[in-house]
Amino acid sequence: DCLPLYWPPAKSMAMTMFRTSIGHQNDTLVVPCRKRRITMCVDYYICIFLIMMMHLDAGKQYGVVAFSIQPSLTKKTAAIRVGGTWLGAKKTATFGMGCFWEPAESLLEVEGVLGTVAGYTGVVDPTKKPTYDSVCFGRQWVEGVRVTYDDEVLSYAELLDRFEEAQNPKMGSRQYASIIFTANDDEHRLASQWLQKAQENERVTGGWPAKLTTIESSTPFFQAEGWHQNYWKKVRIRAAIVVMLLVLYNGGLDRLHIFQDTPELQKTIETGALALALGGGLATLLERVIDTNVMELE
């Protein structure tokens, strides 16, 4: 179990880790957590709350502008990102994997992967930030997935195997191409060795032969609009809520026989359920109009 972070010595320890990790991307700050999923998330947010509220001056001193958490419900750890830097990360890797929604989610299930970001890459010297429309209607940009991983748990070669399994590219499409973006000579060497071996073995994953995967040098990576992040997870939750509301509207309460004596109240609830379902659909559409921020990541 996680040491209760509201206990003063634990709070001091957490702050010590925070102070020594800021500005050092190679340092590791991984928060152990409890076995139950609910208490996991609670512990993470308690930790961040304490650091922000009790040590706000330290945050200003180190130029911290934002905190975010990437909990892993399967590995009982969480990585903490401060001002865009993953403190619990060792390395990052970028891939073109087809439509980025599904691969970005699938890779989160891989042991050693701390986080993923859906974004746009593939242009060497972009003159302006891309948008989803410019990517869809252009021929330069690639839908990419930036993977943050712990190389003490997952090697780059192993990550390439997971990349191959998770990708879903389309032939003849730059936007949905299968590309390994290498950031340095070591990554290029390992990627070349891996790809050569895959091609020699004539590996085919999901109908996609390895010989159609290419290697390119890393280019600027832009985090896509917010509604693209954790896309399918949000869609599943929203769809479940809408279905539940529509069931209520279409007589789902009749079988419960709760409102036999108050039919007017039941009618009000059914009308409210329909209104919420329609409002949720409208909010999803508005999200695409409002949540349009695209930012370049280091």
PDB file of C-alpha atoms in Angstrom:
ATOM      1  CA  ASP A   1       0.000   0.000   0.000  1.00  0.00           C
ATOM      2  CA  CYS A   2       1.020   3.535  -0.619  1.00  0.00           C
ATOM      3  CA  LEU A   3       2.341   5.466   2.384  1.00  0.00           C
ATOM      4  CA  PRO A   4      -0.428   7.949   3.243  1.00  0.00           C
ATOM      5  CA  LEU A   5       0.710  11.208   1.658  1.00  0.00           C
ATOM      6  CA  TYR A   6      -1.255  13.342   4.097  1.00  0.00           C
ATOM      7  CA  TRP A   7       1.053  12.136   6.863  1.00  0.00           C
ATOM      8  CA  PRO A   8       3.656  14.953   7.420  1.00  0.00           C
ATOM      9  CA  PRO A   9       6.817  12.814   6.939  1.00  0.00           C
ATOM     10  CA  ALA A  10       5.364  11.406   3.731  1.00  0.00           C
ATOM     11  CA  LYS A  11       4.482  14.891   2.572  1.00  0.00           C
ATOM     12  CA  SER A  12       8.045  15.990   3.222  1.00  0.00           C
ATOM     13  CA  MET A  13       9.379  12.985   1.320  1.00  0.00           C
ATOM     14  CA  ALA A  14       7.140  13.713  -1.648  1.00  0.00           C
ATOM     15  CA  MET A  15       8.333  17.304  -1.739  1.00  0.00           C
ATOM     16  CA  THR A  16      11.956  16.196  -1.540  1.00  0.00           C
ATOM     17  CA  MET A  17      11.414  13.985  -4.579  1.00  0.00           C
ATOM     18  CA  PHE A  18       9.746  16.922  -6.304  1.00  0.00           C
ATOM     19  CA  ARG A  19      12.604  19.321  -5.592  1.00  0.00           C
ATOM     20  CA  THR A  20      15.323  16.940  -6.733  1.00  0.00           C
ATOM     21  CA  SER A  21      13.491  15.855  -9.886  1.00  0.00           C
ATOM     22  CA  ILE A  22      12.491  19.182 -11.394  1.00  0.00           C
ATOM     23  CA  GLY A  23      14.573  19.956 -14.435  1.00  0.00           C
ATOM     24  CA  HIS A  24      16.079  16.474 -14.647  1.00  0.00           C
ATOM     25  CA  GLN A  25      14.210  14.518 -17.289  1.00  0.00           C
ATOM     26  CA  ASN A  26      16.169  11.345 -16.601  1.00  0.00           C
ATOM     27  CA  ASP A  27      15.229  11.249 -12.927  1.00  0.00           C
ATOM     28  CA  THR A  28      12.442   8.906 -11.982  1.00  0.00           C
ATOM     29  CA  LEU A  29       9.429   9.862  -9.911  1.00  0.00           C
ATOM     30  CA  VAL A  30       7.060   6.915  -9.818  1.00  0.00           C
ATOM     31  CA  VAL A  31       4.363   6.898  -7.176  1.00  0.00           C
ATOM     32  CA  PRO A  32       3.554   3.464  -5.711  1.00  0.00           C
ATOM     33  CA  CYS A  33      -0.105   2.934  -5.157  1.00  0.00           C
ATOM     34  CA  ARG A  34      -2.623   0.751  -3.434  1.00  0.00           C
ATOM     35  CA  LYS A  35      -4.184  -2.345  -4.903  1.00  0.00           C
ATOM     36  CA  ARG A  36      -7.668  -0.954  -5.248  1.00  0.00           C
ATOM     37  CA  ARG A  37      -8.236   1.171  -8.304  1.00  0.00           C
ATOM     38  CA  ILE A  38     -10.236   3.842  -6.489  1.00  0.00           C
ATOM     39  CA  THR A  39      -7.627   4.408  -3.783  1.00  0.00           C
ATOM     40  CA  MET A  40      -4.912   4.487  -6.471  1.00  0.00           C
ATOM     41  CA  CYS A  41      -6.383   7.566  -8.074  1.00  0.00           C
ATOM     42  CA  VAL A  42      -7.093   9.158  -4.709  1.00  0.00           C
ATOM     43  CA  ASP A  43      -3.460   8.759  -3.650  1.00  0.00           C
ATOM     44  CA  TYR A  44      -2.194  10.297  -6.883  1.00  0.00           C
ATOM     45  CA  TYR A  45      -4.368  13.359  -6.558  1.00  0.00           C
ATOM     46  CA  ILE A  46      -3.583  13.766  -2.868  1.00  0.00           C
ATOM     47  CA  CYS A  47       0.108  13.788  -3.775  1.00  0.00           C
ATOM     48  CA  ILE A  48      -0.329  16.449  -6.455  1.00  0.00           C
ATOM     49  CA  PHE A  49      -2.685  18.496  -4.282  1.00  0.00           C
ATOM     50  CA  LEU A  50      -0.167  18.586  -1.444  1.00  0.00           C
ATOM     51  CA  ILE A  51       2.703  19.576  -3.679  1.00  0.00           C
ATOM     52  CA  MET A  52       0.725  22.342  -5.321  1.00  0.00           C
ATOM     53  CA  MET A  53      -1.100  23.747  -2.320  1.00  0.00           C
ATOM     54  CA  MET A  54       1.465  23.298   0.467  1.00  0.00           C
ATOM     55  CA  HIS A  55       4.532  24.123  -1.599  1.00  0.00           C
ATOM     56  CA  LEU A  56       3.286  26.622  -4.125  1.00  0.00           C
ATOM     57  CA  ASP A  57       6.366  28.816  -3.684  1.00  0.00           C
ATOM     58  CA  ALA A  58       8.625  25.946  -4.690  1.00  0.00           C
ATOM     59  CA  GLY A  59       6.525  25.457  -7.798  1.00  0.00           C
ATOM     60  CA  LYS A  60       6.999  29.090  -8.733  1.00  0.00           C
ATOM     61  CA  GLN A  61      10.710  28.879  -8.018  1.00  0.00           C
ATOM     62  CA  TYR A  62      11.168  26.049 -10.483  1.00  0.00           C
ATOM     63  CA  GLY A  63       8.844  27.509 -13.093  1.00  0.00           C
ATOM     64  CA  VAL A  64       6.252  24.790 -12.837  1.00  0.00           C
ATOM     65  CA  VAL A  65       3.176  25.745 -14.808  1.00  0.00           C
ATOM     66  CA  ALA A  66       1.119  22.553 -14.820  1.00  0.00           C
ATOM     67  CA  PHE A  67       0.765  19.144 -13.276  1.00  0.00           C
ATOM     68  CA  SER A  68      -0.816  16.117 -14.906  1.00  0.00           C
ATOM     69  CA  ILE A  69      -0.926  12.453 -13.992  1.00  0.00           C
ATOM     70  CA  GLN A  70      -0.845   9.292 -16.075  1.00  0.00           C
ATOM     71  CA  PRO A  71      -1.963   6.512 -13.733  1.00  0.00           C
ATOM     72  CA  SER A  72      -1.479   2.911 -14.704  1.00  0.00           C
ATOM     73  CA  LEU A  73      -4.214   0.749 -13.256  1.00  0.00           C
ATOM     74  CA  THR A  74      -2.439  -2.424 -14.374  1.00  0.00           C
ATOM     75  CA  LYS A  75       1.095  -1.718 -13.181  1.00  0.00           C
ATOM     76  CA  LYS A  76       0.294  -0.031  -9.832  1.00  0.00           C
ATOM     77  CA  THR A  77       2.432   3.024 -10.642  1.00  0.00           C
ATOM     78  CA  ALA A  78       1.849   6.503 -11.942  1.00  0.00           C
ATOM     79  CA  ALA A  79       4.012   8.904 -13.870  1.00  0.00           C
ATOM     80  CA  ILE A  80       3.811  12.608 -13.080  1.00  0.00           C
ATOM     81  CA  ARG A  81       4.279  15.255 -15.755  1.00  0.00           C
ATOM     82  CA  VAL A  82       5.345  18.741 -14.649  1.00  0.00           C
ATOM     83  CA  GLY A  83       5.276  21.545 -17.177  1.00  0.00           C
ATOM     84  CA  GLY A  84       5.330  19.088 -20.073  1.00  0.00           C
ATOM     85  CA  THR A  85       8.120  16.849 -18.715  1.00  0.00           C
ATOM     86  CA  TRP A  86       7.418  13.311 -17.554  1.00  0.00           C
ATOM     87  CA  LEU A  87       9.259  12.940 -14.244  1.00  0.00           C
ATOM     88  CA  GLY A  88       8.602   9.224 -14.162  1.00  0.00           C
ATOM     89  CA  ALA A  89       9.933   8.669 -17.661  1.00  0.00           C
ATOM     90  CA  LYS A  90      13.272   7.600 -19.035  1.00  0.00           C
ATOM     91  CA  LYS A  91      12.760   7.954 -22.777  1.00  0.00           C
ATOM     92  CA  THR A  92      10.268   8.853 -25.478  1.00  0.00           C
ATOM     93  CA  ALA A  93       9.650   7.372 -28.914  1.00  0.00           C
ATOM     94  CA  THR A  94       7.459   8.505 -31.791  1.00  0.00           C
ATOM     95  CA  PHE A  95       5.634   6.390 -34.345  1.00  0.00           C
ATOM     96  CA  GLY A  96       3.234   6.737 -37.234  1.00  0.00           C
ATOM     97  CA  MET A  97       0.681   3.981 -36.631  1.00  0.00           C
ATOM     98  CA  GLY A  98      -2.359   4.822 -38.716  1.00  0.00           C
ATOM     99  CA  CYS A  99      -5.285   6.575 -37.052  1.00  0.00           C
ATOM    100  CA  PHE A 100      -3.815   7.485 -33.672  1.00  0.00           C
ATOM    101  CA  TRP A 101      -6.921   6.918 -31.532  1.00  0.00           C
ATOM    102  CA  GLU A 102      -6.665   3.162 -31.047  1.00  0.00           C
ATOM    103  CA  PRO A 103      -2.838   2.707 -30.964  1.00  0.00           C
ATOM    104  CA  ALA A 104      -2.457   5.469 -28.375  1.00  0.00           C
ATOM    105  CA  GLU A 105      -4.831   3.564 -26.107  1.00  0.00           C
ATOM    106  CA  SER A 106      -3.485   0.078 -26.867  1.00  0.00           C
ATOM    107  CA  LEU A 107       0.096   0.989 -26.002  1.00  0.00           C
ATOM    108  CA  LEU A 108      -0.969   2.108 -22.527  1.00  0.00           C
ATOM    109  CA  GLU A 109      -1.546  -1.558 -21.708  1.00  0.00           C
ATOM    110  CA  VAL A 110       2.111  -2.404 -22.372  1.00  0.00           C
ATOM    111  CA  GLU A 111       4.276  -2.972 -19.296  1.00  0.00           C
ATOM    112  CA  GLY A 112       6.790  -0.130 -19.100  1.00  0.00           C
ATOM    113  CA  VAL A 113       4.775   2.418 -21.077  1.00  0.00           C
ATOM    114  CA  LEU A 114       4.038   5.418 -18.873  1.00  0.00           C
ATOM    115  CA  GLY A 115       1.979   7.508 -21.229  1.00  0.00           C
ATOM    116  CA  THR A 116       1.001   8.248 -24.811  1.00  0.00           C
ATOM    117  CA  VAL A 117       0.094  11.408 -26.685  1.00  0.00           C
ATOM    118  CA  ALA A 118      -1.767  11.591 -29.987  1.00  0.00           C
ATOM    119  CA  GLY A 119      -0.333  14.211 -32.271  1.00  0.00           C
ATOM    120  CA  TYR A 120       0.940  15.371 -35.628  1.00  0.00           C
ATOM    121  CA  THR A 121       4.468  15.004 -36.987  1.00  0.00           C
ATOM    122  CA  GLY A 122       6.382  14.257 -40.180  1.00  0.00           C
ATOM    123  CA  VAL A 123       7.099  17.803 -41.408  1.00  0.00           C
ATOM    124  CA  VAL A 124      10.730  18.874 -41.062  1.00  0.00           C
ATOM    125  CA  ASP A 125      10.267  22.642 -40.802  1.00  0.00           C
ATOM    126  CA  PRO A 126       6.602  23.509 -40.356  1.00  0.00           C
ATOM    127  CA  THR A 127       5.648  27.129 -40.968  1.00  0.00           C
ATOM    128  CA  LYS A 128       2.574  26.948 -38.734  1.00  0.00           C
ATOM    129  CA  LYS A 129       0.851  24.617 -36.322  1.00  0.00           C
ATOM    130  CA  PRO A 130      -1.129  21.814 -37.901  1.00  0.00           C
ATOM    131  CA  THR A 131      -4.805  21.247 -37.264  1.00  0.00           C
ATOM    132  CA  TYR A 132      -6.881  18.117 -37.706  1.00  0.00           C
ATOM    133  CA  ASP A 133      -8.345  19.564 -40.899  1.00  0.00           C
ATOM    134  CA  SER A 134      -4.953  20.506 -42.352  1.00  0.00           C
ATOM    135  CA  VAL A 135      -3.693  16.998 -41.613  1.00  0.00           C
ATOM    136  CA  CYS A 136      -6.738  15.266 -43.084  1.00  0.00           C
ATOM    137  CA  PHE A 137      -6.782  17.383 -46.248  1.00  0.00           C
ATOM    138  CA  GLY A 138      -3.014  17.647 -46.675  1.00  0.00           C
ATOM    139  CA  ARG A 139      -0.303  15.244 -47.794  1.00  0.00           C
ATOM    140  CA  GLN A 140       2.581  16.140 -45.500  1.00  0.00           C
ATOM    141  CA  TRP A 141       1.557  15.449 -41.933  1.00  0.00           C
ATOM    142  CA  VAL A 142       1.452  12.092 -40.180  1.00  0.00           C
ATOM    143  CA  GLU A 143      -0.853  11.142 -37.334  1.00  0.00           C
ATOM    144  CA  GLY A 144       1.705  10.107 -34.737  1.00  0.00           C
ATOM    145  CA  VAL A 145       1.830   8.648 -31.247  1.00  0.00           C
ATOM    146  CA  ARG A 146       4.451   9.916 -28.781  1.00  0.00           C
ATOM    147  CA  VAL A 147       5.220   7.127 -26.298  1.00  0.00           C
ATOM    148  CA  THR A 148       6.838   7.789 -22.943  1.00  0.00           C
ATOM    149  CA  TYR A 149       8.381   4.642 -21.477  1.00  0.00           C
ATOM    150  CA  ASP A 150      10.749   3.352 -18.820  1.00  0.00           C
ATOM    151  CA  ASP A 151      13.665   1.723 -20.615  1.00  0.00           C
ATOM    152  CA  GLU A 152      14.571  -0.219 -17.478  1.00  0.00           C
ATOM    153  CA  VAL A 153      11.307  -2.120 -17.948  1.00  0.00           C
ATOM    154  CA  LEU A 154      10.820  -1.941 -21.703  1.00  0.00           C
ATOM    155  CA  SER A 155      13.663  -1.770 -24.219  1.00  0.00           C
ATOM    156  CA  TYR A 156      13.399   0.178 -27.458  1.00  0.00           C
ATOM    157  CA  ALA A 157      13.517  -3.064 -29.453  1.00  0.00           C
ATOM    158  CA  GLU A 158      10.651  -4.480 -27.377  1.00  0.00           C
ATOM    159  CA  LEU A 159       8.714  -1.260 -27.875  1.00  0.00           C
ATOM    160  CA  LEU A 160       9.137  -1.705 -31.636  1.00  0.00           C
ATOM    161  CA  ASP A 161       7.477  -5.107 -31.342  1.00  0.00           C
ATOM    162  CA  ARG A 162       4.550  -3.519 -29.495  1.00  0.00           C
ATOM    163  CA  PHE A 163       4.419  -0.761 -32.131  1.00  0.00           C
ATOM    164  CA  GLU A 164       4.063  -3.374 -34.849  1.00  0.00           C
ATOM    165  CA  GLU A 165       1.270  -5.137 -32.978  1.00  0.00           C
ATOM    166  CA  ALA A 166      -0.697  -1.964 -32.202  1.00  0.00           C
ATOM    167  CA  GLN A 167      -0.442  -0.139 -35.519  1.00  0.00           C
ATOM    168  CA  ASN A 168      -3.245   0.059 -38.068  1.00  0.00           C
ATOM    169  CA  PRO A 169      -1.835   1.950 -41.074  1.00  0.00           C
ATOM    170  CA  LYS A 170      -3.329   2.466 -44.516  1.00  0.00           C
ATOM    171  CA  MET A 171      -1.463   1.875 -47.750  1.00  0.00           C
ATOM    172  CA  GLY A 172      -0.867   4.944 -49.905  1.00  0.00           C
ATOM    173  CA  SER A 173      -1.700   7.400 -47.115  1.00  0.00           C
ATOM    174  CA  ARG A 174       0.899   9.728 -45.616  1.00  0.00           C
ATOM    175  CA  GLN A 175      -1.477  10.627 -42.802  1.00  0.00           C
ATOM    176  CA  TYR A 176      -1.961   6.992 -41.779  1.00  0.00           C
ATOM    177  CA  ALA A 177       1.511   5.696 -42.704  1.00  0.00           C
ATOM    178  CA  SER A 178       3.583   3.177 -40.735  1.00  0.00           C
ATOM    179  CA  ILE A 179       6.712   5.095 -39.756  1.00  0.00           C
ATOM    180  CA  ILE A 180       9.363   4.768 -37.055  1.00  0.00           C
ATOM    181  CA  PHE A 181      10.653   8.256 -36.205  1.00  0.00           C
ATOM    182  CA  THR A 182      14.174   7.979 -34.760  1.00  0.00           C
ATOM    183  CA  ALA A 183      15.567  10.730 -32.539  1.00  0.00           C
ATOM    184  CA  ASN A 184      19.250   9.750 -32.563  1.00  0.00           C
ATOM    185  CA  ASP A 185      21.819   7.387 -34.061  1.00  0.00           C
ATOM    186  CA  ASP A 186      21.181   4.657 -31.490  1.00  0.00           C
ATOM    187  CA  GLU A 187      17.451   4.590 -32.210  1.00  0.00           C
ATOM    188  CA  HIS A 188      18.124   4.604 -35.956  1.00  0.00           C
ATOM    189  CA  ARG A 189      20.526   1.677 -35.639  1.00  0.00           C
ATOM    190  CA  LEU A 190      18.143  -0.356 -33.482  1.00  0.00           C
ATOM    191  CA  ALA A 191      15.167   0.464 -35.698  1.00  0.00           C
ATOM    192  CA  SER A 192      17.104  -0.508 -38.835  1.00  0.00           C
ATOM    193  CA  GLN A 193      18.157  -3.821 -37.300  1.00  0.00           C
ATOM    194  CA  TRP A 194      14.633  -4.539 -36.123  1.00  0.00           C
ATOM    195  CA  LEU A 195      13.074  -3.642 -39.480  1.00  0.00           C
ATOM    196  CA  GLN A 196      15.620  -5.686 -41.447  1.00  0.00           C
ATOM    197  CA  LYS A 197      14.926  -8.732 -39.288  1.00  0.00           C
ATOM    198  CA  ALA A 198      11.160  -8.239 -39.606  1.00  0.00           C
ATOM    199  CA  GLN A 199      11.435  -7.962 -43.370  1.00  0.00           C
ATOM    200  CA  GLU A 200      13.658 -11.023 -43.641  1.00  0.00           C
ATOM    201  CA  ASN A 201      11.089 -13.008 -41.669  1.00  0.00           C
ATOM    202  CA  GLU A 202       8.349 -11.535 -43.869  1.00  0.00           C
ATOM    203  CA  ARG A 203       6.393 -10.590 -40.805  1.00  0.00           C
ATOM    204  CA  VAL A 204       2.808  -9.518 -41.375  1.00  0.00           C
ATOM    205  CA  THR A 205       0.745  -7.976 -38.591  1.00  0.00           C
ATOM    206  CA  GLY A 206      -2.916  -7.237 -39.145  1.00  0.00           C
ATOM    207  CA  GLY A 207      -2.431  -7.637 -42.883  1.00  0.00           C
ATOM    208  CA  TRP A 208       0.411  -5.101 -42.914  1.00  0.00           C
ATOM    209  CA  PRO A 209       3.786  -6.446 -44.147  1.00  0.00           C
ATOM    210  CA  ALA A 210       6.894  -5.127 -42.415  1.00  0.00           C
ATOM    211  CA  LYS A 211       8.442  -4.158 -45.763  1.00  0.00           C
ATOM    212  CA  LEU A 212       5.959  -1.271 -45.995  1.00  0.00           C
ATOM    213  CA  THR A 213       7.120   0.258 -42.698  1.00  0.00           C
ATOM    214  CA  THR A 214       9.676   3.047 -43.110  1.00  0.00           C
ATOM    215  CA  ILE A 215      12.167   4.883 -40.892  1.00  0.00           C
ATOM    216  CA  GLU A 216      12.431   8.669 -40.771  1.00  0.00           C
ATOM    217  CA  SER A 217      14.342  11.113 -38.603  1.00  0.00           C
ATOM    218  CA  SER A 218      12.278  12.757 -35.894  1.00  0.00           C
ATOM    219  CA  THR A 219      10.502  15.958 -36.800  1.00  0.00           C
ATOM    220  CA  PRO A 220       8.618  18.471 -34.612  1.00  0.00           C
ATOM    221  CA  PHE A 221       5.759  16.772 -32.771  1.00  0.00           C
ATOM    222  CA  PHE A 222       2.553  18.654 -32.032  1.00  0.00           C
ATOM    223  CA  GLN A 223       0.092  17.358 -29.455  1.00  0.00           C
ATOM    224  CA  ALA A 224      -3.274  17.076 -31.174  1.00  0.00           C
ATOM    225  CA  GLU A 225      -6.459  18.765 -30.052  1.00  0.00           C
ATOM    226  CA  GLY A 226      -7.674  17.699 -26.631  1.00  0.00           C
ATOM    227  CA  TRP A 227     -10.654  15.737 -27.908  1.00  0.00           C
ATOM    228  CA  HIS A 228      -8.262  13.327 -29.623  1.00  0.00           C
ATOM    229  CA  GLN A 229      -6.560  12.365 -26.356  1.00  0.00           C
ATOM    230  CA  ASN A 230      -7.932   9.172 -24.732  1.00  0.00           C
ATOM    231  CA  TYR A 231     -10.528   9.251 -27.506  1.00  0.00           C
ATOM    232  CA  TRP A 232     -12.024   5.766 -27.311  1.00  0.00           C
ATOM    233  CA  LYS A 233     -12.043   5.739 -23.526  1.00  0.00           C
ATOM    234  CA  LYS A 234     -14.155   8.899 -23.516  1.00  0.00           C
ATOM    235  CA  VAL A 235     -16.392   7.603 -26.299  1.00  0.00           C
ATOM    236  CA  ARG A 236     -17.131   4.363 -24.446  1.00  0.00           C
ATOM    237  CA  ILE A 237     -18.044   6.185 -21.241  1.00  0.00           C
ATOM    238  CA  ARG A 238     -20.235   8.711 -23.013  1.00  0.00           C
ATOM    239  CA  ALA A 239     -21.937   6.047 -25.107  1.00  0.00           C
ATOM    240  CA  ALA A 240     -22.760   4.030 -21.988  1.00  0.00           C
ATOM    241  CA  ILE A 241     -24.279   7.086 -20.321  1.00  0.00           C
ATOM    242  CA  VAL A 242     -26.347   7.971 -23.397  1.00  0.00           C
ATOM    243  CA  VAL A 243     -27.642   4.409 -23.700  1.00  0.00           C
ATOM    244  CA  MET A 244     -28.622   4.421 -20.027  1.00  0.00           C
ATOM    245  CA  LEU A 245     -30.452   7.737 -20.436  1.00  0.00           C
ATOM    246  CA  LEU A 246     -32.276   6.529 -23.538  1.00  0.00           C
ATOM    247  CA  VAL A 247     -33.343   3.370 -21.714  1.00  0.00           C
ATOM    248  CA  LEU A 248     -34.812   5.552 -18.980  1.00  0.00           C
ATOM    249  CA  TYR A 249     -36.618   7.661 -21.553  1.00  0.00           C
ATOM    250  CA  ASN A 250     -38.050   4.645 -23.383  1.00  0.00           C
ATOM    251  CA  GLY A 251     -39.783   3.119 -20.404  1.00  0.00           C
ATOM    252  CA  GLY A 252     -36.884   1.688 -18.458  1.00  0.00           C
ATOM    253  CA  LEU A 253     -38.541   2.807 -15.222  1.00  0.00           C
ATOM    254  CA  ASP A 254     -41.740   0.885 -15.951  1.00  0.00           C
ATOM    255  CA  ARG A 255     -40.213  -2.444 -14.967  1.00  0.00           C
ATOM    256  CA  LEU A 256     -39.063  -1.073 -11.619  1.00  0.00           C
ATOM    257  CA  HIS A 257     -42.611  -0.107 -10.607  1.00  0.00           C
ATOM    258  CA  ILE A 258     -41.222   2.685  -8.483  1.00  0.00           C
ATOM    259  CA  PHE A 259     -43.360   5.507  -9.804  1.00  0.00           C
ATOM    260  CA  GLN A 260     -46.736   3.774 -10.113  1.00  0.00           C
ATOM    261  CA  ASP A 261     -48.281   6.292  -7.763  1.00  0.00           C
ATOM    262  CA  THR A 262     -46.438   9.285  -9.235  1.00  0.00           C
ATOM    263  CA  PRO A 263     -46.661   9.022 -13.023  1.00  0.00           C
ATOM    264  CA  GLU A 264     -45.998  12.732 -13.422  1.00  0.00           C
ATOM    265  CA  LEU A 265     -42.650  12.388 -11.649  1.00  0.00           C
ATOM    266  CA  GLN A 266     -41.746   9.456 -13.884  1.00  0.00           C
ATOM    267  CA  LYS A 267     -42.627  11.516 -16.944  1.00  0.00           C
ATOM    268  CA  THR A 268     -40.428  14.336 -15.685  1.00  0.00           C
ATOM    269  CA  ILE A 269     -37.519  11.959 -15.154  1.00  0.00           C
ATOM    270  CA  GLU A 270     -37.955  10.456 -18.633  1.00  0.00           C
ATOM    271  CA  THR A 271     -38.042  13.920 -20.204  1.00  0.00           C
ATOM    272  CA  GLY A 272     -34.963  14.936 -18.251  1.00  0.00           C
ATOM    273  CA  ALA A 273     -33.124  11.791 -19.381  1.00  0.00           C
ATOM    274  CA  LEU A 274     -33.851  12.627 -23.021  1.00  0.00           C
ATOM    275  CA  ALA A 275     -32.709  16.208 -22.510  1.00  0.00           C
ATOM    276  CA  LEU A 276     -29.449  15.014 -20.920  1.00  0.00           C
ATOM    277  CA  ALA A 277     -28.839  12.555 -23.761  1.00  0.00           C
ATOM    278  CA  LEU A 278     -29.364  15.254 -26.374  1.00  0.00           C
ATOM    279  CA  GLY A 279     -27.278  17.707 -24.375  1.00  0.00           C
ATOM    280  CA  GLY A 280     -24.455  15.203 -24.123  1.00  0.00           C
ATOM    281  CA  GLY A 281     -24.439  14.715 -27.878  1.00  0.00           C
ATOM    282  CA  LEU A 282     -24.398  18.457 -28.433  1.00  0.00           C
ATOM    283  CA  ALA A 283     -21.577  18.883 -25.912  1.00  0.00           C
ATOM    284  CA  THR A 284     -19.516  16.267 -27.775  1.00  0.00           C
ATOM    285  CA  LEU A 285     -19.948  18.215 -30.999  1.00  0.00           C
ATOM    286  CA  LEU A 286     -19.106  21.504 -29.294  1.00  0.00           C
ATOM    287  CA  GLU A 287     -15.961  19.944 -27.819  1.00  0.00           C
ATOM    288  CA  ARG A 288     -14.526  19.632 -31.315  1.00  0.00           C
ATOM    289  CA  VAL A 289     -15.128  23.334 -31.881  1.00  0.00           C
ATOM    290  CA  ILE A 290     -13.890  24.574 -28.505  1.00  0.00           C
ATOM    291  CA  ASP A 291     -11.036  22.209 -27.620  1.00  0.00           C
ATOM    292  CA  THR A 292      -8.791  23.071 -30.569  1.00  0.00           C
ATOM    293  CA  ASN A 293      -5.485  23.827 -28.837  1.00  0.00           C
ATOM    294  CA  VAL A 294      -2.479  22.272 -30.582  1.00  0.00           C
ATOM    295  CA  MET A 295       0.950  22.648 -28.985  1.00  0.00           C
ATOM    296  CA  GLU A 296       4.460  21.562 -29.876  1.00  0.00           C
ATOM    297  CA  LEU A 297       6.125  19.127 -27.481  1.00  0.00           C
ATOM    298  CA  GLU A 298       9.852  18.960 -26.847  1.00  0.00           C
TER     299      GLU A 298
END
